[in-house]
Amino acid sequence: MLLRKRTAKTEAPSDAGGTLALALVEFSADWEQTLHNLSRLDLLIEHLYRDLPEKYPLFYPDVLVLPEFFSTGFTMNPDCAEFPDASPTLSWMTRTAGLYDCAVAGSIPVHLPDGERANRFYFVGQDGIIAQYDKRHLFLGGEDGNYTPGSQRVVFEYKGWRIMPGICFDLRFPVWMRNNPAEPYDLYLNVANWPSARKKVAEVLAEARAIENVCHVAFCNRSGKDVLLEYGGGSVVLNHRGRQKSADLDIDGTLVACASLDKAEMLRYRTSFPMLQSADEFFLQEPRPGAFLGGLRRRHE
């Protein structure tokens, strides 16, 4: 399950088989302490690579995945948002990618040119940003009033894999992430701050997203507590049939879910059972303000 052979850096076509090795780091961020958290991550990742040869000698990550708001915790504080062109967290991600010959993924709060802010996922290599995505479905517990929702689905290619990113609450909305012929993907990568109280919900949703889209799913959640909530961890990598592919590694008390994914196996399954050919076509529209939850939201204000 964790075997990955090192190969030359050539990009395979997106419809070719291949493996992709993921390490999901279930990091517990200290509240609004960006530089301190990045320093903690330096040590944690150093120890991860120290221990990998003994635990999984043939495994070497292509992607290090970190949770939503991994450098700040799930804060609404505008002072914690970063400007993308002068971001200490983005600089750290680029440096870490170069140091360990991998990509680094996670989300951070960023300032937008119009003065608003977004919850932005970054996928970063040693030469800088490979892809970015602004969270579409903002959580109703305050995030929706402090950040601007994204409006664009993103699918990008890395090492021959087509990847669709998502952030936490996005996991609940299958229409947004529906795999379709116009914009197909192989891996859905969700980074989260998902509370312990709804841990089972995340497990069921992640399995459903894998099965209905015939894709791999990686769900990287934080652990620990912040000033408001306790987080349940539960980071996992699933294959296209919703079956767990990851094995857990304890690094200084932090769980790291490690998996090597087989694209060829997924493509064979899609050929033998082409269920996506029967999927309904649809067109996304902007949600109406207050639709469905408008009354409920007013009662809680």
Tab-separated table of C-alpha atoms in Angstrom:
chain	number	residue	atom	x	y	z
A	1	MET	CA	0.000	0.000	0.000
A	2	LEU	CA	2.828	2.389	0.774
A	3	LEU	CA	5.222	1.454	-2.001
A	4	ARG	CA	6.437	4.272	-4.172
A	5	LYS	CA	9.398	4.003	-6.513
A	6	ARG	CA	11.463	7.057	-7.312
A	7	THR	CA	11.353	8.026	-10.973
A	8	ALA	CA	12.731	10.716	-13.222
A	9	LYS	CA	10.781	13.969	-13.197
A	10	THR	CA	8.731	13.481	-16.338
A	11	GLU	CA	5.032	14.273	-16.524
A	12	ALA	CA	2.836	11.357	-17.534
A	13	PRO	CA	-0.268	12.126	-19.598
A	14	SER	CA	-3.366	12.526	-17.437
A	15	ASP	CA	-4.974	9.356	-18.804
A	16	ALA	CA	-1.906	7.227	-18.063
A	17	GLY	CA	-1.412	5.117	-14.975
A	18	GLY	CA	0.951	6.029	-12.183
A	19	THR	CA	1.304	6.398	-8.449
A	20	LEU	CA	1.049	9.434	-6.221
A	21	ALA	CA	2.329	9.373	-2.637
A	22	LEU	CA	0.557	11.564	-0.074
A	23	ALA	CA	1.399	12.430	3.528
A	24	LEU	CA	-1.490	14.120	5.370
A	25	VAL	CA	-0.170	15.948	8.442
A	26	GLU	CA	-2.860	16.276	11.127
A	27	PHE	CA	-1.317	19.414	12.580
A	28	SER	CA	-2.824	21.182	15.618
A	29	ALA	CA	-2.170	24.894	15.059
A	30	ASP	CA	-1.644	27.262	17.968
A	31	TRP	CA	-4.137	30.121	17.847
A	32	GLU	CA	-3.069	33.047	15.648
A	33	GLN	CA	0.649	32.261	15.974
A	34	THR	CA	1.789	32.089	12.352
A	35	LEU	CA	5.567	32.147	12.714
A	36	HIS	CA	5.471	29.902	15.771
A	37	ASN	CA	3.336	27.357	13.904
A	38	LEU	CA	5.668	27.375	10.903
A	39	SER	CA	8.609	26.775	13.229
A	40	ARG	CA	6.758	23.865	14.836
A	41	LEU	CA	6.031	22.443	11.394
A	42	ASP	CA	9.709	22.674	10.448
A	43	LEU	CA	10.584	20.377	13.335
A	44	LEU	CA	7.621	18.055	12.781
A	45	ILE	CA	8.370	17.564	9.080
A	46	GLU	CA	12.062	17.067	9.812
A	47	HIS	CA	11.109	14.261	12.207
A	48	LEU	CA	8.673	12.807	9.668
A	49	TYR	CA	11.431	12.384	7.101
A	50	ARG	CA	13.748	11.091	9.817
A	51	ASP	CA	11.303	8.325	10.760
A	52	LEU	CA	9.981	7.377	7.304
A	53	PRO	CA	12.944	5.189	6.252
A	54	GLU	CA	12.447	2.971	9.297
A	55	LYS	CA	8.644	2.820	9.222
A	56	TYR	CA	7.998	2.792	5.460
A	57	PRO	CA	11.381	2.448	3.712
A	58	LEU	CA	9.999	2.540	0.147
A	59	PHE	CA	7.654	5.481	0.719
A	60	TYR	CA	8.583	9.065	-0.119
A	61	PRO	CA	5.841	11.716	-0.338
A	62	ASP	CA	5.042	13.506	-3.570
A	63	VAL	CA	2.743	15.842	-1.622
A	64	LEU	CA	2.739	17.038	1.988
A	65	VAL	CA	-0.838	18.005	2.843
A	66	LEU	CA	-1.628	20.358	5.733
A	67	PRO	CA	-5.043	21.302	7.179
A	68	GLU	CA	-7.190	24.357	6.559
A	69	PHE	CA	-5.673	27.512	8.134
A	70	PHE	CA	-2.689	25.436	9.274
A	71	SER	CA	-0.584	28.457	10.218
A	72	THR	CA	-3.218	30.392	12.204
A	73	GLY	CA	-6.056	28.182	13.347
A	74	PHE	CA	-9.612	28.901	12.180
A	75	THR	CA	-9.534	32.609	12.963
A	76	MET	CA	-11.722	35.432	11.678
A	77	ASN	CA	-9.124	38.026	12.720
A	78	PRO	CA	-8.220	40.215	9.710
A	79	ASP	CA	-4.764	40.814	11.167
A	80	CYS	CA	-3.949	37.142	10.528
A	81	ALA	CA	-4.681	37.321	6.799
A	82	GLU	CA	-1.649	37.550	4.519
A	83	PHE	CA	-0.998	39.430	1.304
A	84	PRO	CA	-0.161	36.806	-1.352
A	85	ASP	CA	2.805	38.756	-2.727
A	86	ALA	CA	4.367	39.088	0.745
A	87	SER	CA	3.169	35.964	2.526
A	88	PRO	CA	5.456	34.323	5.093
A	89	THR	CA	3.394	31.139	4.865
A	90	LEU	CA	3.680	30.929	1.073
A	91	SER	CA	7.427	31.521	1.321
A	92	TRP	CA	7.632	28.749	3.888
A	93	MET	CA	5.642	26.373	1.649
A	94	THR	CA	7.962	27.052	-1.295
A	95	ARG	CA	11.073	26.559	0.819
A	96	THR	CA	9.719	23.331	2.323
A	97	ALA	CA	8.800	21.970	-1.118
A	98	GLY	CA	12.351	22.582	-2.317
A	99	LEU	CA	13.928	21.114	0.789
A	100	TYR	CA	12.016	17.830	0.539
A	101	ASP	CA	11.508	17.583	-3.242
A	102	CYS	CA	7.716	17.524	-3.030
A	103	ALA	CA	4.655	19.759	-3.227
A	104	VAL	CA	3.046	21.317	-0.145
A	105	ALA	CA	-0.718	21.925	0.107
A	106	GLY	CA	-2.962	23.682	2.616
A	107	SER	CA	-5.139	26.760	3.095
A	108	ILE	CA	-4.474	30.168	4.626
A	109	PRO	CA	-6.435	33.425	5.038
A	110	VAL	CA	-5.476	35.986	2.392
A	111	HIS	CA	-6.284	39.601	1.562
A	112	LEU	CA	-7.956	40.228	-1.800
A	113	PRO	CA	-7.277	43.287	-3.989
A	114	ASP	CA	-10.750	44.692	-3.254
A	115	GLY	CA	-10.087	44.763	0.482
A	116	GLU	CA	-12.014	41.563	1.199
A	117	ARG	CA	-10.492	38.295	2.383
A	118	ALA	CA	-10.623	34.695	1.178
A	119	ASN	CA	-9.925	31.245	2.567
A	120	ARG	CA	-7.424	30.159	-0.089
A	121	PHE	CA	-6.004	26.724	-0.817
A	122	TYR	CA	-2.476	26.705	-2.214
A	123	PHE	CA	-0.647	23.858	-3.911
A	124	VAL	CA	3.001	24.892	-3.955
A	125	GLY	CA	6.129	23.423	-5.506
A	126	GLN	CA	9.750	24.425	-5.115
A	127	ASP	CA	9.336	26.987	-7.919
A	128	GLY	CA	6.248	28.559	-6.372
A	129	ILE	CA	2.476	28.291	-6.706
A	130	ILE	CA	1.188	25.463	-8.901
A	131	ALA	CA	-2.514	26.020	-8.207
A	132	GLN	CA	-4.832	27.961	-5.931
A	133	TYR	CA	-8.527	27.805	-5.049
A	134	ASP	CA	-10.788	30.030	-2.943
A	135	LYS	CA	-13.223	28.174	-0.689
A	136	ARG	CA	-16.676	28.157	-2.247
A	137	HIS	CA	-18.900	27.079	0.658
A	138	LEU	CA	-18.197	29.239	3.690
A	139	PHE	CA	-19.270	27.883	7.061
A	140	LEU	CA	-22.308	29.562	8.596
A	141	GLY	CA	-20.691	29.958	12.005
A	142	GLY	CA	-19.020	33.275	11.147
A	143	GLU	CA	-16.796	32.442	8.203
A	144	ASP	CA	-19.551	33.483	5.795
A	145	GLY	CA	-19.559	36.975	7.279
A	146	ASN	CA	-15.796	37.460	7.289
A	147	TYR	CA	-14.582	35.923	4.030
A	148	THR	CA	-15.607	36.120	0.376
A	149	PRO	CA	-16.670	32.836	-1.268
A	150	GLY	CA	-14.856	31.604	-4.335
A	151	SER	CA	-16.692	31.318	-7.639
A	152	GLN	CA	-14.456	29.006	-9.676
A	153	ARG	CA	-13.961	25.264	-9.607
A	154	VAL	CA	-10.303	24.397	-10.019
A	155	VAL	CA	-8.808	21.238	-11.508
A	156	PHE	CA	-5.052	21.140	-12.040
A	157	GLU	CA	-2.471	18.552	-13.039
A	158	TYR	CA	0.492	17.358	-11.005
A	159	LYS	CA	2.706	14.397	-11.890
A	160	GLY	CA	0.088	13.125	-14.327
A	161	TRP	CA	-2.758	13.337	-11.798
A	162	ARG	CA	-5.722	15.661	-12.214
A	163	ILE	CA	-6.526	17.100	-8.791
A	164	MET	CA	-9.552	19.034	-7.563
A	165	PRO	CA	-9.036	20.930	-4.292
A	166	GLY	CA	-11.704	21.615	-1.688
A	167	ILE	CA	-11.795	23.128	1.778
A	168	CYS	CA	-13.694	21.677	4.744
A	169	PHE	CA	-17.414	22.625	4.331
A	170	ASP	CA	-17.125	22.064	0.549
A	171	LEU	CA	-17.236	18.339	1.316
A	172	ARG	CA	-20.983	18.569	1.991
A	173	PHE	CA	-21.876	19.805	-1.502
A	174	PRO	CA	-21.615	17.064	-4.148
A	175	VAL	CA	-22.878	19.110	-7.100
A	176	TRP	CA	-19.925	21.502	-6.835
A	177	MET	CA	-17.388	18.696	-7.016
A	178	ARG	CA	-19.189	16.373	-9.412
A	179	ASN	CA	-16.735	14.586	-11.693
A	180	ASN	CA	-17.714	15.282	-15.292
A	181	PRO	CA	-16.287	14.726	-18.798
A	182	ALA	CA	-15.686	18.436	-19.375
A	183	GLU	CA	-13.443	18.756	-16.335
A	184	PRO	CA	-12.518	15.285	-15.038
A	185	TYR	CA	-10.256	14.646	-12.084
A	186	ASP	CA	-8.556	11.703	-10.370
A	187	LEU	CA	-8.092	12.994	-6.810
A	188	TYR	CA	-10.280	15.191	-4.624
A	189	LEU	CA	-8.090	16.850	-1.999
A	190	ASN	CA	-9.915	18.440	0.954
A	191	VAL	CA	-8.155	20.286	3.788
A	192	ALA	CA	-10.267	20.923	6.866
A	193	ASN	CA	-10.902	22.168	10.387
A	194	TRP	CA	-13.730	19.676	11.022
A	195	PRO	CA	-15.035	19.546	14.626
A	196	SER	CA	-15.091	16.350	16.685
A	197	ALA	CA	-18.859	16.627	17.134
A	198	ARG	CA	-19.358	15.943	13.411
A	199	LYS	CA	-16.503	13.514	12.820
A	200	LYS	CA	-18.781	10.682	11.659
A	201	VAL	CA	-20.390	13.027	9.137
A	202	ALA	CA	-17.001	13.722	7.551
A	203	GLU	CA	-16.246	9.996	7.322
A	204	VAL	CA	-19.502	9.257	5.504
A	205	LEU	CA	-19.227	12.254	3.183
A	206	ALA	CA	-15.634	11.458	2.187
A	207	GLU	CA	-16.577	7.878	1.326
A	208	ALA	CA	-19.588	9.070	-0.668
A	209	ARG	CA	-17.520	11.594	-2.639
A	210	ALA	CA	-15.020	8.862	-3.589
A	211	ILE	CA	-17.675	6.367	-4.667
A	212	GLU	CA	-19.953	8.725	-6.603
A	213	ASN	CA	-17.064	10.390	-8.474
A	214	VAL	CA	-15.000	7.217	-8.966
A	215	CYS	CA	-11.954	9.064	-7.695
A	216	HIS	CA	-9.484	9.006	-4.854
A	217	VAL	CA	-10.247	11.267	-1.895
A	218	ALA	CA	-7.731	12.712	0.565
A	219	PHE	CA	-9.228	14.380	3.648
A	220	CYS	CA	-6.705	16.198	5.844
A	221	ASN	CA	-8.210	17.467	9.093
A	222	ARG	CA	-6.575	19.211	12.031
A	223	SER	CA	-6.527	17.779	15.539
A	224	GLY	CA	-6.478	19.363	18.997
A	225	LYS	CA	-8.380	22.395	20.283
A	226	ASP	CA	-8.611	26.110	19.653
A	227	VAL	CA	-10.429	28.841	21.591
A	228	LEU	CA	-13.802	27.606	20.328
A	229	LEU	CA	-13.806	23.956	19.336
A	230	GLU	CA	-12.201	20.542	19.568
A	231	TYR	CA	-11.212	18.871	16.324
A	232	GLY	CA	-11.508	15.181	15.605
A	233	GLY	CA	-8.674	14.447	13.225
A	234	GLY	CA	-9.709	11.443	11.173
A	235	SER	CA	-7.442	12.289	8.245
A	236	VAL	CA	-7.698	9.569	5.633
A	237	VAL	CA	-6.978	8.671	2.017
A	238	LEU	CA	-9.628	6.635	0.185
A	239	ASN	CA	-9.513	4.885	-3.156
A	240	HIS	CA	-12.113	5.130	-5.909
A	241	ARG	CA	-14.298	2.543	-4.158
A	242	GLY	CA	-14.314	4.389	-0.845
A	243	ARG	CA	-11.846	2.021	0.794
A	244	GLN	CA	-9.144	3.312	3.098
A	245	LYS	CA	-5.662	3.292	1.572
A	246	SER	CA	-3.756	5.258	4.206
A	247	ALA	CA	-1.710	3.979	7.119
A	248	ASP	CA	-1.154	6.175	10.158
A	249	LEU	CA	2.245	7.189	11.443
A	250	ASP	CA	2.738	8.919	14.814
A	251	ILE	CA	5.312	11.702	14.671
A	252	ASP	CA	5.876	13.346	18.058
A	253	GLY	CA	2.196	12.857	18.910
A	254	THR	CA	0.922	14.123	15.539
A	255	LEU	CA	-0.789	11.659	13.218
A	256	VAL	CA	0.394	11.536	9.606
A	257	ALA	CA	-1.776	9.533	7.205
A	258	CYS	CA	0.434	8.073	4.453
A	259	ALA	CA	-0.744	6.494	1.215
A	260	SER	CA	0.476	5.673	-2.263
A	261	LEU	CA	-2.340	5.815	-4.812
A	262	ASP	CA	-2.565	3.691	-7.952
A	263	LYS	CA	-4.083	5.539	-10.882
A	264	ALA	CA	-3.944	2.551	-13.242
A	265	GLU	CA	-6.186	0.534	-10.932
A	266	MET	CA	-8.719	3.372	-10.851
A	267	LEU	CA	-8.709	3.710	-14.650
A	268	ARG	CA	-9.292	-0.026	-15.073
A	269	TYR	CA	-12.255	0.187	-12.737
A	270	ARG	CA	-13.697	3.163	-14.629
A	271	THR	CA	-13.407	1.190	-17.870
A	272	SER	CA	-15.031	-1.943	-16.461
A	273	PHE	CA	-17.819	0.024	-14.752
A	274	PRO	CA	-18.293	3.314	-16.651
A	275	MET	CA	-21.010	4.663	-14.369
A	276	LEU	CA	-19.978	8.299	-14.877
A	277	GLN	CA	-21.305	8.045	-18.444
A	278	SER	CA	-24.810	7.952	-16.939
A	279	ALA	CA	-24.319	11.037	-14.770
A	280	ASP	CA	-26.789	13.900	-15.137
A	281	GLU	CA	-25.654	17.122	-16.762
A	282	PHE	CA	-26.158	20.344	-14.843
A	283	PHE	CA	-25.179	24.006	-14.784
A	284	LEU	CA	-24.026	25.760	-11.628
A	285	GLN	CA	-25.678	29.012	-10.616
A	286	GLU	CA	-24.932	31.515	-7.887
A	287	PRO	CA	-26.924	30.632	-4.742
A	288	ARG	CA	-29.787	32.952	-3.843
A	289	PRO	CA	-29.084	34.948	-0.656
A	290	GLY	CA	-30.998	33.455	2.241
A	291	ALA	CA	-32.177	30.415	0.289
A	292	PHE	CA	-32.980	27.361	2.438
A	293	LEU	CA	-31.226	28.601	5.572
A	294	GLY	CA	-32.334	32.225	5.568
A	295	GLY	CA	-34.994	31.724	8.231
A	296	LEU	CA	-32.765	29.538	10.367
A	297	ARG	CA	-29.940	32.060	10.163
A	298	ARG	CA	-32.199	34.900	11.271
A	299	ARG	CA	-33.341	32.941	14.330
A	300	HIS	CA	-29.734	32.530	15.422
A	301	GLU	CA	-28.756	36.165	14.989
